[in-house]
GROMACS .gro file of C-alpha atoms in nm:
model
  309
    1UNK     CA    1  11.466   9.707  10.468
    2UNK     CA    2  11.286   9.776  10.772
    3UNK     CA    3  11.402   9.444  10.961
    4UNK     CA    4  11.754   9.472  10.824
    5UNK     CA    5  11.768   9.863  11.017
    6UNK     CA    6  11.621   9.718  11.309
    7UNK     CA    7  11.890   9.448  11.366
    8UNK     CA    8  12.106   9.661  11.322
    9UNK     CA    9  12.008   9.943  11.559
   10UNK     CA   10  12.000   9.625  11.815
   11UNK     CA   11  12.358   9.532  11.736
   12UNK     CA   12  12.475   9.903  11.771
   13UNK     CA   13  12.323   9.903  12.086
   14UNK     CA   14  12.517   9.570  12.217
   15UNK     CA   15  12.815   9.754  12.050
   16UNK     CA   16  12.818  10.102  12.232
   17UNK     CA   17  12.755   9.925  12.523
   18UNK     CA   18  13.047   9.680  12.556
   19UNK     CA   19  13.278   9.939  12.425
   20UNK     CA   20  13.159  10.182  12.733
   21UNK     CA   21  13.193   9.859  12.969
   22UNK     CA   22  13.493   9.665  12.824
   23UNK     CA   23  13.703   9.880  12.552
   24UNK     CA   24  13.771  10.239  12.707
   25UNK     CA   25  14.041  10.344  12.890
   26UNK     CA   26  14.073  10.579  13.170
   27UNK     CA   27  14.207  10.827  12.914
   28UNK     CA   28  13.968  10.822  12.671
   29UNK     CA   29  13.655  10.920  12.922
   30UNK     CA   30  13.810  11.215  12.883
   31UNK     CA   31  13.804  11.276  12.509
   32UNK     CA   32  13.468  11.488  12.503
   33UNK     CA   33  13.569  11.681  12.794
   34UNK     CA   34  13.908  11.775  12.628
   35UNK     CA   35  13.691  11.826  12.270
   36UNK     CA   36  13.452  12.103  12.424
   37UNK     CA   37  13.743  12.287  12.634
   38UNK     CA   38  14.015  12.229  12.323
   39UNK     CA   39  13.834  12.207  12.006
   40UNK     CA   40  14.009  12.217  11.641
   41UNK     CA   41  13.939  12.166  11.322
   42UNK     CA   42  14.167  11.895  11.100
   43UNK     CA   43  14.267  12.170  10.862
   44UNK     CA   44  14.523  11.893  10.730
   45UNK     CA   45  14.334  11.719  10.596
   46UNK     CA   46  14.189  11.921  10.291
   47UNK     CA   47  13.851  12.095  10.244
   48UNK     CA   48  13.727  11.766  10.060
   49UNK     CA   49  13.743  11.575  10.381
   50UNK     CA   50  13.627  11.821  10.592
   51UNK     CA   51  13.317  11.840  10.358
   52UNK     CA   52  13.267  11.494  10.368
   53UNK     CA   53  13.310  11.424  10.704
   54UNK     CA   54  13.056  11.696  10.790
   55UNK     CA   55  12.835  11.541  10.562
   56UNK     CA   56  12.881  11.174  10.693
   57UNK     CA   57  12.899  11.312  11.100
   58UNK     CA   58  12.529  11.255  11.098
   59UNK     CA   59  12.413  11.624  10.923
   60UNK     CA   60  12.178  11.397  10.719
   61UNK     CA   61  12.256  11.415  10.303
   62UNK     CA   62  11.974  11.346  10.099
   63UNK     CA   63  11.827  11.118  10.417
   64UNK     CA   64  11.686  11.448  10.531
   65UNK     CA   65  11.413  11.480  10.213
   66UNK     CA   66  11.318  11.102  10.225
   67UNK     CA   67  11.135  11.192  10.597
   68UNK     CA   68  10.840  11.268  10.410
   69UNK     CA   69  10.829  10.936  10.190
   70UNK     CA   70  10.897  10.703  10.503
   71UNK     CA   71  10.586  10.871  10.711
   72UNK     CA   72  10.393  10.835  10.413
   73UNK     CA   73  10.448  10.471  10.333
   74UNK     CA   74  10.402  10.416  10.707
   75UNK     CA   75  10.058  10.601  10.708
   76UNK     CA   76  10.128  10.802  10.985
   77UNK     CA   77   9.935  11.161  11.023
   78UNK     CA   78   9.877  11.292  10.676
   79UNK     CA   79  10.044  11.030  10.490
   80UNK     CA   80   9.772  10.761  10.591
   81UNK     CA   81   9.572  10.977  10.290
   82UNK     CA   82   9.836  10.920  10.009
   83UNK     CA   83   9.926  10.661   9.720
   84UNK     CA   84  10.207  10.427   9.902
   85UNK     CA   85  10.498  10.273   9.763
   86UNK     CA   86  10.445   9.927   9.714
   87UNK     CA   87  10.605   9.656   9.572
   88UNK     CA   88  10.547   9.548   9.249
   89UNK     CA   89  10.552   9.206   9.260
   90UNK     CA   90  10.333   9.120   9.562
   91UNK     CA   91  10.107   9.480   9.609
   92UNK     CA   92   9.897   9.652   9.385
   93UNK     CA   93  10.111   9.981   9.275
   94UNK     CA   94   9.884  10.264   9.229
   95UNK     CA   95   9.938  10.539   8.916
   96UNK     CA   96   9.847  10.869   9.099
   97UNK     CA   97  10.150  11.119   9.142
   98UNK     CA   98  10.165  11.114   9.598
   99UNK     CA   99  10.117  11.531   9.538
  100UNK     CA  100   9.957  11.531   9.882
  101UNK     CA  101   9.681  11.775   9.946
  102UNK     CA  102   9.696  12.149  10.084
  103UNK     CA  103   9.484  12.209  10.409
  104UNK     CA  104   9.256  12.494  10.425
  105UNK     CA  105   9.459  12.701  10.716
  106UNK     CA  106   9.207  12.694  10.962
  107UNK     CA  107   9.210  12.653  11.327
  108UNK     CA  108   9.069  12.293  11.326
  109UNK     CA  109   9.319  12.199  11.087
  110UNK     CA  110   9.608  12.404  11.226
  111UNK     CA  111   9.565  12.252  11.565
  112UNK     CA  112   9.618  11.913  11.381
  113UNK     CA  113   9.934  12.031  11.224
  114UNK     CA  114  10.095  12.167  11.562
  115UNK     CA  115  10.024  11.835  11.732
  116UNK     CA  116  10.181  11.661  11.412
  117UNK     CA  117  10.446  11.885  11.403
  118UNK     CA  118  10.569  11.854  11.800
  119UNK     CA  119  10.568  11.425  11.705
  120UNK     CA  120  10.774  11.526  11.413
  121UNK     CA  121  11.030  11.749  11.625
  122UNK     CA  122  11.047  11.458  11.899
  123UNK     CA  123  11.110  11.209  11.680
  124UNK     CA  124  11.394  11.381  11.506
  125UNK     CA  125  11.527  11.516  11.821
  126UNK     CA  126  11.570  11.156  11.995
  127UNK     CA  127  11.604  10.931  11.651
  128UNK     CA  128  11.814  11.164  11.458
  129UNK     CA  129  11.998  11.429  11.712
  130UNK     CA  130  12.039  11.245  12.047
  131UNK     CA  131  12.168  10.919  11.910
  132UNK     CA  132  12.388  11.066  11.661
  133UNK     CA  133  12.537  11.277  11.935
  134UNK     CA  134  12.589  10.950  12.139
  135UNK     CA  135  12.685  10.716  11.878
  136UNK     CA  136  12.985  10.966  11.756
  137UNK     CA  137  13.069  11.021  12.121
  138UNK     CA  138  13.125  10.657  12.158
  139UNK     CA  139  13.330  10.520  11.875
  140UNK     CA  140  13.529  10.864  11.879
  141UNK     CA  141  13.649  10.759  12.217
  142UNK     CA  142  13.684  10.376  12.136
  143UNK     CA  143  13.900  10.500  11.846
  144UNK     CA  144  14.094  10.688  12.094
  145UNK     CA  145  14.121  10.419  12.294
  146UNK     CA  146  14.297  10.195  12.058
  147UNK     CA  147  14.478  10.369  11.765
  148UNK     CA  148  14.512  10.761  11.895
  149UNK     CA  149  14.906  10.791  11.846
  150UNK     CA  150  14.982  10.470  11.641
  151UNK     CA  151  15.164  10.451  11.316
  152UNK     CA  152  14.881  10.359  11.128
  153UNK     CA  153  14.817  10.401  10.736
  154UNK     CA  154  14.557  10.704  10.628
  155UNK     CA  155  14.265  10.492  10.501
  156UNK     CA  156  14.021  10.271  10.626
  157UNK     CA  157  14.267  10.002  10.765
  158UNK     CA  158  14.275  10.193  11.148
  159UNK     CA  159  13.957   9.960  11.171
  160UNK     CA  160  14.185   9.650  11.153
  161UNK     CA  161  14.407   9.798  11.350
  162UNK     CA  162  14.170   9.894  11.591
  163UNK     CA  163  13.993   9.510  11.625
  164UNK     CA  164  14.333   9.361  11.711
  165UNK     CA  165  14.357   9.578  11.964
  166UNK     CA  166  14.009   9.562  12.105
  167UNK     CA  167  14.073   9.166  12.054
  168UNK     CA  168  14.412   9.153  12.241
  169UNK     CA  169  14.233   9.326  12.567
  170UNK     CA  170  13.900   9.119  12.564
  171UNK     CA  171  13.942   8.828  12.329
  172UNK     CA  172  13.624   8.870  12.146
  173UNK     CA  173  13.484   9.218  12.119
  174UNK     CA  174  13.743   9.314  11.805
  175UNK     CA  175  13.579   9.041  11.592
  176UNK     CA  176  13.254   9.201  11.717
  177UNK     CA  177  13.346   9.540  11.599
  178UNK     CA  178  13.432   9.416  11.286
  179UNK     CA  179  13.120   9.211  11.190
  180UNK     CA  180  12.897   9.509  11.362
  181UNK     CA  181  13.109   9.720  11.122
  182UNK     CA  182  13.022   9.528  10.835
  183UNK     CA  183  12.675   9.462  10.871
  184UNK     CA  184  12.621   9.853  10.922
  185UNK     CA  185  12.814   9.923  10.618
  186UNK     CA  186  12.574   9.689  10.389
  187UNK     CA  187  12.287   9.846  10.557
  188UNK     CA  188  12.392  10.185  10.485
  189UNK     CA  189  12.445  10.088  10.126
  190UNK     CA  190  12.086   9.924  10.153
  191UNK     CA  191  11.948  10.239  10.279
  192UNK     CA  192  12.141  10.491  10.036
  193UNK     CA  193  11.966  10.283   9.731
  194UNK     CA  194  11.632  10.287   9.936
  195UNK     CA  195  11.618  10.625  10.019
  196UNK     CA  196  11.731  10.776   9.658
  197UNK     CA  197  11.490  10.519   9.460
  198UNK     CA  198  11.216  10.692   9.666
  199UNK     CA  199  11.346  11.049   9.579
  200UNK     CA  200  11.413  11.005   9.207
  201UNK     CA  201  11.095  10.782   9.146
  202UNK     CA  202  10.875  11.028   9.348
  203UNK     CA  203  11.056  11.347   9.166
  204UNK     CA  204  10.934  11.160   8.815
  205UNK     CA  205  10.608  11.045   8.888
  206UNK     CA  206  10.474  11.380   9.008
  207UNK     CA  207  10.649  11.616   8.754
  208UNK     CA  208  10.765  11.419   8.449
  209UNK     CA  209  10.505  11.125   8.437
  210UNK     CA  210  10.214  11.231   8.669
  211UNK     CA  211   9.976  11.156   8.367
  212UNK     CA  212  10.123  10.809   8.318
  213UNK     CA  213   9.922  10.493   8.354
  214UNK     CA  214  10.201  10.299   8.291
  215UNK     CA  215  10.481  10.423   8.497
  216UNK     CA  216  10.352  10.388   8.870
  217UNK     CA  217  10.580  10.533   9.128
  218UNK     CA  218  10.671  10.160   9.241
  219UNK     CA  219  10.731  10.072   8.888
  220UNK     CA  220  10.968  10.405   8.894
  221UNK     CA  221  11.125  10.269   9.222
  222UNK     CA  222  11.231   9.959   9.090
  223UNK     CA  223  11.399  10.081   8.775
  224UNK     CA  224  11.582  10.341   8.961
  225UNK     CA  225  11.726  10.081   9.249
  226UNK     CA  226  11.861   9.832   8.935
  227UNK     CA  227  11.981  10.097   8.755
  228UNK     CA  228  12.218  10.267   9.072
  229UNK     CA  229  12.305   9.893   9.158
  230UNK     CA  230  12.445   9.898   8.783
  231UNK     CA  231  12.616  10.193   8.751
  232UNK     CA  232  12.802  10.081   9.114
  233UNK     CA  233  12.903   9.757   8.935
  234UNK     CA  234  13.050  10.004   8.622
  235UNK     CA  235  13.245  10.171   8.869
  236UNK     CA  236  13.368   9.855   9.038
  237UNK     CA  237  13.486   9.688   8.706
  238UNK     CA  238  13.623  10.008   8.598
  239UNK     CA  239  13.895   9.966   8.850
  240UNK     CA  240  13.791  10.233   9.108
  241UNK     CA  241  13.737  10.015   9.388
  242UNK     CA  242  13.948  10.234   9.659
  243UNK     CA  243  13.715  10.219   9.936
  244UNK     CA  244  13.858  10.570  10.132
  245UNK     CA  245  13.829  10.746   9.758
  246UNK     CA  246  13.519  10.620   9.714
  247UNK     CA  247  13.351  10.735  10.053
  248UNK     CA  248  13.511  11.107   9.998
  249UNK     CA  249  13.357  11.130   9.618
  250UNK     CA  250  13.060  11.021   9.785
  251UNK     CA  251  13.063  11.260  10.101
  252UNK     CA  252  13.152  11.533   9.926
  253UNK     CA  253  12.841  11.498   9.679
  254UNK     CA  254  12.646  11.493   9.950
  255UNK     CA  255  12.795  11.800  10.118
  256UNK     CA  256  12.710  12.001   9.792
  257UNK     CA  257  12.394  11.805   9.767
  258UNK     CA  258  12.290  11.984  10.107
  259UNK     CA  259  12.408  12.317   9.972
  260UNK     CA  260  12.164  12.320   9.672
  261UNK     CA  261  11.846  12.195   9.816
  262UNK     CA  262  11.910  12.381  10.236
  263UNK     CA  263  11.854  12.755   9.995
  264UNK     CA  264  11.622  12.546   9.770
  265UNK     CA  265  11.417  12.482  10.113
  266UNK     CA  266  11.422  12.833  10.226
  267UNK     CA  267  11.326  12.914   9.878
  268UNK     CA  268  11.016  12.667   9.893
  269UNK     CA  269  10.851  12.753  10.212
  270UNK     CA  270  10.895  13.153  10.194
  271UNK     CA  271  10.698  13.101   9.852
  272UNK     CA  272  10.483  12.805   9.830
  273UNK     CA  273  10.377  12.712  10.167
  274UNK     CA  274  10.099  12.879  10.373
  275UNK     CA  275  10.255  13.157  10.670
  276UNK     CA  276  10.107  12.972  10.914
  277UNK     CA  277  10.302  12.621  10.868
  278UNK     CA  278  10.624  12.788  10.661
  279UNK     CA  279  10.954  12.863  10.793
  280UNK     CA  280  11.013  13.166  11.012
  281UNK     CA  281  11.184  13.335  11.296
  282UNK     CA  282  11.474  13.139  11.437
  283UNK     CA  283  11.408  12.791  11.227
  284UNK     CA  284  11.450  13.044  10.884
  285UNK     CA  285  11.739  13.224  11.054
  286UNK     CA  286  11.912  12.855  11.101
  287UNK     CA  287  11.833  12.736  10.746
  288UNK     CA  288  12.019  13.046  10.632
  289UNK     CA  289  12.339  12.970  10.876
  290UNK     CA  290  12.310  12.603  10.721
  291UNK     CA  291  12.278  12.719  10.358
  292UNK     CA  292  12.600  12.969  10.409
  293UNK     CA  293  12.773  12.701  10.617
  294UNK     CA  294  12.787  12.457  10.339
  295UNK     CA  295  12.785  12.691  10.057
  296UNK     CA  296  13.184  12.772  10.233
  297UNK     CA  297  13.310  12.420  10.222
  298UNK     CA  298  13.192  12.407   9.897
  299UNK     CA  299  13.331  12.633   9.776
  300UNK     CA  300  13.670  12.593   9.921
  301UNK     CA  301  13.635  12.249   9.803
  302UNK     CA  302  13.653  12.335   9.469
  303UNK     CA  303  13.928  12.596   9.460
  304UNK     CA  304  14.124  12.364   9.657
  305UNK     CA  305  14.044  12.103   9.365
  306UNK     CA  306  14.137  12.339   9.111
  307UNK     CA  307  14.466  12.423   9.311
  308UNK     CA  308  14.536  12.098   9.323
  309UNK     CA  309  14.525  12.081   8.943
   0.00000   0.00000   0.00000
């Protein structure tokens, strides 16, 4: 999994830079300007898709709560002391619950945390914020480039629309676009199935089965990865295979998603963390904004489902 995001964050690379260098017009340099001094929200398009392109415009879904797992199974800071998620098949899984361990809230320790904690904030400022920011930038502009006032159908065909143009002005970057496209969207889907095996099998293993011998956390991983590639093949042969309706069902789960656990967070470090390493002052203040933010569009998402009814 780790390769497959690697190549890909190489071809993304190759990709924002030949659309900077080859695919952008004149005109479309001066999309972000015209964004910050004339912004406005798509109200057209319907509380759902607002929701779920919040959710997918890089605000995280259930990616945000999997942080944890990945620095554990990498062993960096704290997590080099934990039970890791290993393969069952070619590792040796172990049965402990990861429950972690609470620090005595000393100085010596403390001092620890805050240099832990400035890695953490750098790493999610440049790896998370900063090339989100850039990335979004980038293809919002290449979009505008190429399709921005064309008749072109409301689902995910712009994209073809938009190689053939990108083809027809440098011969070869469209196909590019569409096979960088492709191979992002399969490790996406990769990652989704990653990232929620993780969650689910280390939500069982330390409440459900943390007394289990049998049921190791990698064990739990496994099952959990089959068994969401399964219900996607249910779906599939069920005859729901619109690709558009499919993303919004799945965008706006994850808008609701981050509703629940954003108060669930506040919630969990007011209570069950130590002062000295839980949230307060302006970082509580912004988990609130979130936590109302989303709680709106969900809830205008469903009264504009029930209007709709």
């Amino acid at each position: 999994m780790e390769r497959i995001e690697f190549v890909k964050i190489g071809a993304v690379l190759v990709l924002l830079a030949g659309a900077l260098a080859v695919a952008l017009t004149a005109g479309a340099r001066g999309g972000p300007a015209q964004a910050v001094t004339a912004p406005a929200v798509p109200l057209e398009l319907g509380a759902a898709q607002i929701l779920g392109a919040l959710a997918f415009a890089g605000a995280g879904g259930a990616q945000n709560l999997v942080q944890s797992n990945w620095i554990r199974d990498k062993g960096l800071g704290m997590g080099a002391r934990m039970p890791k998620l290993v393969s069952p098949v070619t590792g040796r899984p172990e049965a402990a619950p990861a429950t972690g361990y609470r620090f005595p809230p000393d100085e010596p320790n403390l001092a620890r945390w805050r240099g832990w904690w400035r890695v953490a904030n750098t790493e999610q400022l440049v790896s998370f914020v900063l090339i989100t920011v850039v990335t979004i930038t980038v293809m919002s502009m290449l979009a505008h480039a190429t399709v921005f006032g064309r008749e072109v159908a409301n689902d995910v065909t712009f994209l073809h629309v938009e190689g053939e143009v990108l083809n027809r002005r440098t011969g070869w970057f469209g196909t590019f676009f569409w096979i960088i496209g492709a191979y992002s969207l399969f490790a996406a889907a990769l990652g989704i199935l990653d990232y929620m095996g993780r969650l689910v099998s280390d939500s069982l293993k330390v409440t459900y089965l943390a007394a289990s011998t049998r049921w190791s956390e990698s064990a739990l991983y496994v099952a959990v990865v089959w068994a969401l590639i399964a219900i996607g093949g249910v779906v599939l042969l069920a005859g729901f295979d619109q690709p558009l309706a499919l993303l919004i069902v799945s965008a706006v789960v994850g808008g609701f998603m981050m509703f629940l656990y954003s108060g669930l967070l506040v919630i969990l470090n007011r209570r069950a963390l130590p002062r000295e390493i839980g949230l307060r002052g302006y970082r509580l203040v912004v988990m609130g904004l979130i936590f109302l933010f989303f709680a709106f569009f969900a809830a205008l998402t469903i009264i504009d489902r029930i209007r709709g009814l």
